[in-house]
Coordinates of N, CA and C and ligand atoms in Angstrom, one line a residue:
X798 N 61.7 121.9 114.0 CA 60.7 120.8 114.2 C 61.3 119.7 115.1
X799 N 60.2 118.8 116.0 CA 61.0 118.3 116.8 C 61.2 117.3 116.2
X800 N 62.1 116.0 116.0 CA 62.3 114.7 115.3 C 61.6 113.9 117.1
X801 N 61.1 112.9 116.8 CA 60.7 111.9 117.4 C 61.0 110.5 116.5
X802 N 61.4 109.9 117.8 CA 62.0 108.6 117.2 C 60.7 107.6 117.2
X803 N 60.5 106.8 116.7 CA 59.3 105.4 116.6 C 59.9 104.2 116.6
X804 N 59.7 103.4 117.1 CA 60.4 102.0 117.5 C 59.8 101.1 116.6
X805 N 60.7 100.1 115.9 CA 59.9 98.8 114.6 C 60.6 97.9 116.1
X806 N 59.2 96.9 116.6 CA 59.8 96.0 117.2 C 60.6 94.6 116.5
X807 N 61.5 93.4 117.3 CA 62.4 93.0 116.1 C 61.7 91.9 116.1
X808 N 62.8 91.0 115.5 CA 62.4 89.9 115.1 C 62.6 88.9 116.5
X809 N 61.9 88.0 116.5 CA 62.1 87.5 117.7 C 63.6 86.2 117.8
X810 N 63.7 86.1 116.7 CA 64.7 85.0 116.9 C 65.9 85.8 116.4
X811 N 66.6 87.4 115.4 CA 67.5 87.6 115.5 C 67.4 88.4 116.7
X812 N 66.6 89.4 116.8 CA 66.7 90.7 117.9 C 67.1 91.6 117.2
X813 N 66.7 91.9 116.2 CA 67.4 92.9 115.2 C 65.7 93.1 114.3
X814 N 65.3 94.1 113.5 CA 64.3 94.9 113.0 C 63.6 93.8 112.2
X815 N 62.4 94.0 112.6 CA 61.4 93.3 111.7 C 60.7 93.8 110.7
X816 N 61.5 93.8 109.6 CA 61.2 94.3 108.2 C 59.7 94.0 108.1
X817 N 58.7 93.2 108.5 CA 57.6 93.0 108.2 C 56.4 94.1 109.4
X818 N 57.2 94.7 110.6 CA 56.2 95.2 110.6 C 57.0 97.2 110.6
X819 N 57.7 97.4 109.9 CA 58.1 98.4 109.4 C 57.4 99.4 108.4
X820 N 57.0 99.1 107.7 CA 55.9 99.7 106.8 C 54.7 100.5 107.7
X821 N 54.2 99.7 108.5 CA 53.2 100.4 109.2 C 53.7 101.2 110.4
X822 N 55.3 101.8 111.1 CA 55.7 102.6 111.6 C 55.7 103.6 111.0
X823 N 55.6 103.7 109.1 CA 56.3 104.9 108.2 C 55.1 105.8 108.3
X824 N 55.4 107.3 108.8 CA 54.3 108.2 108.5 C 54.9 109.4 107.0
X825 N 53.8 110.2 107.1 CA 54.5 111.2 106.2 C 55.4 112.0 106.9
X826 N 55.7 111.7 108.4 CA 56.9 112.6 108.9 C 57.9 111.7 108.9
X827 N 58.0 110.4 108.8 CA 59.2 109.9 108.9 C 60.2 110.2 108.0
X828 N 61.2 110.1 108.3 CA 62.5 110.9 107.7 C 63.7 110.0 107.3
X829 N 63.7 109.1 108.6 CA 64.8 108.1 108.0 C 64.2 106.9 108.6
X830 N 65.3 105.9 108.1 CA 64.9 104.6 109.1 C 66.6 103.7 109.8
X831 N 66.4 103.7 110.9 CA 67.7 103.3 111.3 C 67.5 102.0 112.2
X832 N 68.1 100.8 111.0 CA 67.8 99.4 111.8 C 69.2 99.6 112.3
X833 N 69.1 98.4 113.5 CA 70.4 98.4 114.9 C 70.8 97.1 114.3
X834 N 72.4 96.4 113.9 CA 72.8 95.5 113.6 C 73.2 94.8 114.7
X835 N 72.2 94.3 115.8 CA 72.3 93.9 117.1 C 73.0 93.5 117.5
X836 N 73.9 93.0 118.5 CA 74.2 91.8 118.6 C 75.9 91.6 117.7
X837 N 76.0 91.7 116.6 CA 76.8 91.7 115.4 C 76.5 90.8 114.5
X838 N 75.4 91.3 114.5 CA 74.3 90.2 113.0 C 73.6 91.7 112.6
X839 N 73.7 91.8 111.1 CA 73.4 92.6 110.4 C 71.3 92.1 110.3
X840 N 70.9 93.4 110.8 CA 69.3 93.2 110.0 C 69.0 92.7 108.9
X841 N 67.8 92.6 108.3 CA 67.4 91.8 107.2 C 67.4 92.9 106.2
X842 N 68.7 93.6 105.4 CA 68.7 94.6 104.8 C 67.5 94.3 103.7
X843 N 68.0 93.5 103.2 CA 67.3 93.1 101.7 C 65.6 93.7 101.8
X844 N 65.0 93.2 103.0 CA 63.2 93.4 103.1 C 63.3 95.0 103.6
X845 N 64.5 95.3 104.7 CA 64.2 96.8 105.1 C 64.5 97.6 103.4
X846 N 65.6 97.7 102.8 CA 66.0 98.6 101.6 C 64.5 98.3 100.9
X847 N 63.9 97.6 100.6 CA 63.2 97.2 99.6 C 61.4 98.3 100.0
X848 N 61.4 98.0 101.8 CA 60.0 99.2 102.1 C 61.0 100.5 101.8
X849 N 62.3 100.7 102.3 CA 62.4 102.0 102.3 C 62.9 102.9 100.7
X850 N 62.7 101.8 100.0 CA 62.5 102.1 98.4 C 61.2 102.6 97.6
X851 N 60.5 101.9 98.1 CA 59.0 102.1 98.1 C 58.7 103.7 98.8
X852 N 59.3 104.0 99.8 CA 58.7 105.3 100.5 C 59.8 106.4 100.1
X853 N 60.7 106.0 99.3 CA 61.8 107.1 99.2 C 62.5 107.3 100.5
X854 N 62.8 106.5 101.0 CA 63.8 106.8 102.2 C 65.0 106.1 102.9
X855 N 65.5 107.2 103.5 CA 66.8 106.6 103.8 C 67.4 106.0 104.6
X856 N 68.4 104.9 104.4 CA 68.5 104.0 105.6 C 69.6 104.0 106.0
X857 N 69.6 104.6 107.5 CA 71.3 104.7 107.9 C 71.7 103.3 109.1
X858 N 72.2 103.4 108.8 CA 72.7 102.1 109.9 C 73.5 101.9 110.9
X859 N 73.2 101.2 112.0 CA 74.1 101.3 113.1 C 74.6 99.8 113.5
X860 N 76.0 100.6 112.8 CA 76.6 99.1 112.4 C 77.4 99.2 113.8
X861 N 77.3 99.8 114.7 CA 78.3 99.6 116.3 C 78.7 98.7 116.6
X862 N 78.1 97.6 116.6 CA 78.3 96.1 117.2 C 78.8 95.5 115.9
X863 N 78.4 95.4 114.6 CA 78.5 94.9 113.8 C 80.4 94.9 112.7
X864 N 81.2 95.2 113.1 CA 82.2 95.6 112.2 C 82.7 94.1 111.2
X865 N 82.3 94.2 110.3 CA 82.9 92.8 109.1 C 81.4 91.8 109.3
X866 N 80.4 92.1 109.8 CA 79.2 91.4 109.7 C 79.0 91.4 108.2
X867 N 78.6 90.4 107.8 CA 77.8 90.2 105.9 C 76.3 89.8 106.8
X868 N 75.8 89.7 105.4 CA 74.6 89.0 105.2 C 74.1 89.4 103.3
X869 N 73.7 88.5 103.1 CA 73.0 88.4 101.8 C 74.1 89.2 101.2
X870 N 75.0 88.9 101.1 CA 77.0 90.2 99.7 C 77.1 91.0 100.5
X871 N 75.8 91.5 101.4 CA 76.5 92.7 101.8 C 76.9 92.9 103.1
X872 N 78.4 93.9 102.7 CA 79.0 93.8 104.1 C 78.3 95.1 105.5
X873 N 78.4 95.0 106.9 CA 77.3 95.9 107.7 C 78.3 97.4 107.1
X874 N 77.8 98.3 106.5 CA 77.9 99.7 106.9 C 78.2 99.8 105.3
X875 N 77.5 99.2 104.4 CA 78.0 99.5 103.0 C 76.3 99.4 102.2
X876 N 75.3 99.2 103.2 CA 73.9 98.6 102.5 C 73.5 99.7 102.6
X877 N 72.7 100.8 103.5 CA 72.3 101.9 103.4 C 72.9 103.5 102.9
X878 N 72.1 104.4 102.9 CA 73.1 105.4 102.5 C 74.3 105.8 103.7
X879 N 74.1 105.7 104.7 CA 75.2 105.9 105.8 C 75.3 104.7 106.6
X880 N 76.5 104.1 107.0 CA 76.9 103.7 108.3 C 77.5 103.9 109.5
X881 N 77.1 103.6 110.5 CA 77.9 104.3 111.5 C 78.6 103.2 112.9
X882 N 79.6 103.4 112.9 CA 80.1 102.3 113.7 C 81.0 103.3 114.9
X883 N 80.9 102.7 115.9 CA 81.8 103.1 116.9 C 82.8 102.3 117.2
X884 N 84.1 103.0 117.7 CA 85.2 102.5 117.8 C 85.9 102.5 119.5
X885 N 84.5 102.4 120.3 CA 84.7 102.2 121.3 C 85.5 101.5 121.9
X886 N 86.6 101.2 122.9 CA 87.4 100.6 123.1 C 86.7 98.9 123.6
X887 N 85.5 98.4 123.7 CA 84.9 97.2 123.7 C 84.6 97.0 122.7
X888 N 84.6 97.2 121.8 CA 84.0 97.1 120.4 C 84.6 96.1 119.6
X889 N 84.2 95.2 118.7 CA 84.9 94.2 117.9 C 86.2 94.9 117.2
X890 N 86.0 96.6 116.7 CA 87.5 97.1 116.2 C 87.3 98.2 117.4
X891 N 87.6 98.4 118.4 CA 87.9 99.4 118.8 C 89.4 100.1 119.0
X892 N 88.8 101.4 119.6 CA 90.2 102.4 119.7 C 90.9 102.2 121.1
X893 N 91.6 103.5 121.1 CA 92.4 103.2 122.9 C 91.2 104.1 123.8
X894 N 90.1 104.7 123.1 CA 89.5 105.7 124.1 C 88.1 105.7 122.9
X895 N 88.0 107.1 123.1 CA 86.4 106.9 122.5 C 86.8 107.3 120.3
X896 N 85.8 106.9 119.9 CA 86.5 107.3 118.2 C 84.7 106.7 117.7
X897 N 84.8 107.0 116.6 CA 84.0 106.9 115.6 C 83.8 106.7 114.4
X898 N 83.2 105.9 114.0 CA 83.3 106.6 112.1 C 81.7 106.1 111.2
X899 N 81.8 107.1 110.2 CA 80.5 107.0 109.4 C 81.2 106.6 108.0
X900 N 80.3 105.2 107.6 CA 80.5 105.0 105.9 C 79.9 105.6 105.5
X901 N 80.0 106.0 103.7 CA 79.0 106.4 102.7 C 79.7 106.3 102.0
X902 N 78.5 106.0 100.2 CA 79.3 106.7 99.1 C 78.5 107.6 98.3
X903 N 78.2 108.4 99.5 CA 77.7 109.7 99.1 C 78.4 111.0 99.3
X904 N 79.2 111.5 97.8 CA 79.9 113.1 98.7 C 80.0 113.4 99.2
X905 N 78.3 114.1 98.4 CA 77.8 115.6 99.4 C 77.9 115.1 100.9
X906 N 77.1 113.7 101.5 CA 76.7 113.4 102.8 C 78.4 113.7 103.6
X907 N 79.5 112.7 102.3 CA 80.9 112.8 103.2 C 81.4 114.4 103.4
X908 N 81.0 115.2 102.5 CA 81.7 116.5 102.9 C 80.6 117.2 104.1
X909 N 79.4 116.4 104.1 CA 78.8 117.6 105.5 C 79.4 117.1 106.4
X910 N 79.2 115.3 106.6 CA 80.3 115.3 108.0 C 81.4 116.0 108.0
X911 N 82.1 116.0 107.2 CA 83.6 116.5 107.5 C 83.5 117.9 107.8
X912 N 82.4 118.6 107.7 CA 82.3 120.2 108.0 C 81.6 119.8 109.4
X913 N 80.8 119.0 109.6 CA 80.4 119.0 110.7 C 81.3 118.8 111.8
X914 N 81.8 118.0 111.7 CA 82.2 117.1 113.1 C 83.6 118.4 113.2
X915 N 83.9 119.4 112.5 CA 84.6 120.3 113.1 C 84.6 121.6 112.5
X916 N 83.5 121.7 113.8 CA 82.5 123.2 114.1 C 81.9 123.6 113.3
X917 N 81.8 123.1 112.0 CA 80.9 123.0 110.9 C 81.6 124.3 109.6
X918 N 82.9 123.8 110.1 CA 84.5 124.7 109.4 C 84.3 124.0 108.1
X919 N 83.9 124.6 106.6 CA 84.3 124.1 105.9 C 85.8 124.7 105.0
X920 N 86.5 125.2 105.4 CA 87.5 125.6 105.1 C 88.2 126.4 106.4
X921 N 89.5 127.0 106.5 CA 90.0 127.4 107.8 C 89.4 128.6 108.3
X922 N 88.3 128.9 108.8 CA 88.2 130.0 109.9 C 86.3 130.2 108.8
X923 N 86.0 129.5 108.0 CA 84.8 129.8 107.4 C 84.1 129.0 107.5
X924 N 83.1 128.7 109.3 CA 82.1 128.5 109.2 C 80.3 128.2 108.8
X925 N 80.5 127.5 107.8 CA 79.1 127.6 107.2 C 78.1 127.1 108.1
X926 N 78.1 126.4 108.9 CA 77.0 126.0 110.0 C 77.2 126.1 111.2
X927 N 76.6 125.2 112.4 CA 76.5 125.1 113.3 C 76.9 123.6 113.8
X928 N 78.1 123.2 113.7 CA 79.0 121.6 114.3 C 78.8 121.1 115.4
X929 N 79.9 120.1 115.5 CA 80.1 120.1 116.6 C 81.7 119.9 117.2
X930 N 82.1 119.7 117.7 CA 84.1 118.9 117.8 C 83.9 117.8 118.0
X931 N 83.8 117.0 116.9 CA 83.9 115.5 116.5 C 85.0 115.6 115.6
X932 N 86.0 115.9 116.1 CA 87.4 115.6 115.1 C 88.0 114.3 116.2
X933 N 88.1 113.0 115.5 CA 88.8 111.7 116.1 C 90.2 112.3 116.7
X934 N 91.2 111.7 117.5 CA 92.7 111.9 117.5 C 93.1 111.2 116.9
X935 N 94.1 111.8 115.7 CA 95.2 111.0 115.0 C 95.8 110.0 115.5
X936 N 95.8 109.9 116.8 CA 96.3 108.7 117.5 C 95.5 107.5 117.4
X937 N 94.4 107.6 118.1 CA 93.3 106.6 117.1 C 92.9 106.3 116.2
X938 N 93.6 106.9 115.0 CA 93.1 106.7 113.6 C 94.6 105.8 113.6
X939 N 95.6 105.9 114.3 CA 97.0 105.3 113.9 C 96.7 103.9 114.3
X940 N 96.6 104.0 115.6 CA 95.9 102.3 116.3 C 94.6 101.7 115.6
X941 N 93.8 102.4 115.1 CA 92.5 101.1 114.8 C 92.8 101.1 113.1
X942 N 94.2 101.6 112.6 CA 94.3 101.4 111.4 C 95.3 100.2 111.3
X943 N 95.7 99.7 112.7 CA 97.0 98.6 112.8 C 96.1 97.7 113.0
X944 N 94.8 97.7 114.2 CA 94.0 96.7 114.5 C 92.8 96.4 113.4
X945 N 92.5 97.1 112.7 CA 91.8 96.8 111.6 C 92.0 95.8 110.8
X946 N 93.7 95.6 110.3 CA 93.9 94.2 109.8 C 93.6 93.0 110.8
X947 N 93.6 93.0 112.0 CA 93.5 92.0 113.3 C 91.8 91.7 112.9
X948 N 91.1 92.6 112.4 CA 89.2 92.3 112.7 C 88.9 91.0 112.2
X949 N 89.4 90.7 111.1 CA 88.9 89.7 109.9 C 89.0 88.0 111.1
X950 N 90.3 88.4 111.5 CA 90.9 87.0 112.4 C 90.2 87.2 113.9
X951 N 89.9 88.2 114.6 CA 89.3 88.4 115.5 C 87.9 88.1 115.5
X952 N 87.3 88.4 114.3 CA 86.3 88.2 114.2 C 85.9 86.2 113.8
X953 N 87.0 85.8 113.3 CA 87.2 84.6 112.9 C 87.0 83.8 114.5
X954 N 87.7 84.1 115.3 CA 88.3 83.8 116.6 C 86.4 83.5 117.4
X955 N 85.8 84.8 117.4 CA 84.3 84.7 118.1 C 83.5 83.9 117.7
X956 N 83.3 83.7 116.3 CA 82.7 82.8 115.4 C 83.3 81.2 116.2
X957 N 84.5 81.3 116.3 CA 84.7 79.7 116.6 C 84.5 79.6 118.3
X958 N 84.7 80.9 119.2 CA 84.0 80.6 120.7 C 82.7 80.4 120.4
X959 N 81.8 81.4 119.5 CA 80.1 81.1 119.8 C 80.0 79.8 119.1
X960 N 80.2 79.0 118.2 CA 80.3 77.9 118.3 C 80.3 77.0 119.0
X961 N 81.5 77.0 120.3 CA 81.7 76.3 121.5 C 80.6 76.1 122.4
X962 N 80.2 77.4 122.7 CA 79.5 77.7 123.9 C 77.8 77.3 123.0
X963 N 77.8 77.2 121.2 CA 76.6 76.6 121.0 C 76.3 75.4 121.3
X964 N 77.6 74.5 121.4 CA 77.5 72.9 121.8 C 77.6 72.8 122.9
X965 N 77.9 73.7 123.9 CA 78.1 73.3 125.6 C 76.5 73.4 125.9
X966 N 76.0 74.4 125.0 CA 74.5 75.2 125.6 C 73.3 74.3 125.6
X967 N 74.0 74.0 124.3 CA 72.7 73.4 123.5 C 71.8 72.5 124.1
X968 N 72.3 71.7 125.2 CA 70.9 71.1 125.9 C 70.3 71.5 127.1
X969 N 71.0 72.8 127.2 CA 70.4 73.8 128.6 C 69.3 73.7 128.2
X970 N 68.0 73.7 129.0 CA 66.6 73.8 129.1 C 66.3 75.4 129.0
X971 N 66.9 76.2 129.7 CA 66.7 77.5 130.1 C 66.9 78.7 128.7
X972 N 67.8 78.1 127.9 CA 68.9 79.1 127.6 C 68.2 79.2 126.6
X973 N 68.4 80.4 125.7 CA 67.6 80.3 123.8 C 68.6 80.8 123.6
X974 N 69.4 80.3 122.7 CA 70.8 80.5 122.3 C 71.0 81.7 121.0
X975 N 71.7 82.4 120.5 CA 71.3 83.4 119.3 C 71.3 82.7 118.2
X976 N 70.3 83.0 117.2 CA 69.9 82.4 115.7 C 70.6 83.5 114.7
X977 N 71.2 82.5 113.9 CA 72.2 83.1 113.0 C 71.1 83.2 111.9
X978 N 70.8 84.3 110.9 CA 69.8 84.3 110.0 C 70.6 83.0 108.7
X979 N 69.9 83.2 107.9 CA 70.4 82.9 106.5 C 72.1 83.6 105.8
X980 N 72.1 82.9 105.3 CA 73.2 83.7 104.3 C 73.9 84.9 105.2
X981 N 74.1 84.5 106.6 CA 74.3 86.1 107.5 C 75.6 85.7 108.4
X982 N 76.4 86.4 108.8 CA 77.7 86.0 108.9 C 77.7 86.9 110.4
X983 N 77.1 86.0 111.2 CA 77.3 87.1 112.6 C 79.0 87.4 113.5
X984 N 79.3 88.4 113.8 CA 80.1 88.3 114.3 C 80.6 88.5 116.1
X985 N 79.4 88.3 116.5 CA 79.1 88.0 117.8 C 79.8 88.9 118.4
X986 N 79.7 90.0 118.8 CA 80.0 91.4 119.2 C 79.4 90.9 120.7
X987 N 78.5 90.5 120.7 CA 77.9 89.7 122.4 C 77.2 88.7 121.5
X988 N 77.4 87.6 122.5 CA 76.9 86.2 122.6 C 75.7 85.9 123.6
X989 N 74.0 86.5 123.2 CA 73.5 87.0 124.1 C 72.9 86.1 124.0
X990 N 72.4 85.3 125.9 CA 71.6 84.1 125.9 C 70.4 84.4 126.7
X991 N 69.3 84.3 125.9 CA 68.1 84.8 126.5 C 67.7 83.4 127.7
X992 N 67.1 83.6 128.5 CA 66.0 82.5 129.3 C 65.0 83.4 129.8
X993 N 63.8 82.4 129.6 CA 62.3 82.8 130.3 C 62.1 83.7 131.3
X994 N 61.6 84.5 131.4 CA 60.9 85.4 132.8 C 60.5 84.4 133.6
X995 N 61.6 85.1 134.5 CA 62.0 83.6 135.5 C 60.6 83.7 136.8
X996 N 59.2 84.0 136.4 CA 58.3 84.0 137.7 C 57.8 82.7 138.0
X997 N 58.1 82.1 137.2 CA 57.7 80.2 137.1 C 58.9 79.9 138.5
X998 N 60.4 80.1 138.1 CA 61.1 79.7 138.9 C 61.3 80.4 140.1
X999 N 60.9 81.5 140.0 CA 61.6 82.6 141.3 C 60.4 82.9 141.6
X1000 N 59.0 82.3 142.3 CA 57.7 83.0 142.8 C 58.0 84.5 143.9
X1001 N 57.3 85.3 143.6 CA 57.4 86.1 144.5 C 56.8 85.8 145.8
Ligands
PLP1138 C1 78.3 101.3 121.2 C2 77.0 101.5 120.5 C3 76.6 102.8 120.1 C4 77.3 104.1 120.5 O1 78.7 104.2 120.4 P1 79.5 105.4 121.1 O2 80.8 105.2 120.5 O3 79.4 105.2 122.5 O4 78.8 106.6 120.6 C5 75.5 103.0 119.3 N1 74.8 101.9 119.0 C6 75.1 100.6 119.3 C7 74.3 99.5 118.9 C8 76.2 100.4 120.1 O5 76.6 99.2 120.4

């Protein structure tokens, strides 16, 4: 069967999923729901878990931007049944090259990745499926296990530049500066400054 993806457009002031018009994306084919922790501001878990409780379904997250983001207790990649973060070398925890990782505290889910991501081997030479070679290098698990203690303070560090650049901004006319939700702990992975469709100022 083919999976087709459907788009929940977001909120306009985080840029991240608008739990209010998500309900009316869900069909009886939908399968999962995957809000984007934009930016590194966690979605509005609390309203998304709550439709996708209602429909029985599951909510994986793409916590990429997001690494040590909270909002409402919860930390990004611990609120749905899966998280998934990349450890891209631009990344708030990145590696020296490319790497990845998925949360859960779900077994069964942890032992399919681990059969998946190498060649779908669940013991030596006894392929039960069809994988792929997503086995990380040990070398990258060694480095983002040293930089991993660095996140908490790194992440401390952006919090206190987007601050700066909030009081330098703040009387720009042009600029719409990023809105930090409630109770939500952004960790500013990009510091994205929207301004107007500039056809007012740039006529063709
Ligand atoms: C970086 C990123 C990804 C993909 O990460 P890769 O490591 O390149 O696979 C996915 N989603 C978001 C929101 C990202 O920022």
């Amino acid at each position: 069967m083919r999976r087709k993806p459907v788009f929940v457009d977001v909120d306009e002031q985080t840029c991240t999923m608008d739990a209010s018009q998500l309900e009316a994306a869900i069909t009886l084919r939908t399968r999962a729901i995957i809000p984007v922790h934009l930016y590194g501001q966690m979605a509005d878990m609390e309203a998304i878990l709550a439709v996708a409780k209602r429909h029985g379904l599951p909510v994986v997250e793409d916590a990429c931007q997001a690494h040590g983001a909270r909002r409402g207790g919860r930390i990004a990649g611990s609120a749905g049944v899966t998280g998934c973060f990349s450890f891209y070398p631009g990344k708030n925890l990145g590696a020296f090259g490319e790497g990845g990782g998925i949360t859960t505290n779900d077994s069964e889910i942890a032992t399919k990745m681990q059969v998946l991501r190498d060649h779908g081997q669940s013991k030596k030479y006894h392929h039960s499926v069809v994988g792929w070679n997503a086995r990380m290098d040990g070398i990258q698990g060694a480095i983002l296990s040293i930089k991993l203690r660095h996140l908490a303070e790194g992440n401390r560090a952006r919090r206190a530049h987007a601050a700066l650049y909030d009081r330098l901004l703040a009387d720009e006319p042009l600029a719409i500066l990023p809105t930090v939700a409630s109770a939500s702990e952004h960790v500013y992975h990009i510091y994205a400054v929207r301004v107007p469709i500039a056809t007012r100022f740039w006529p063709r």
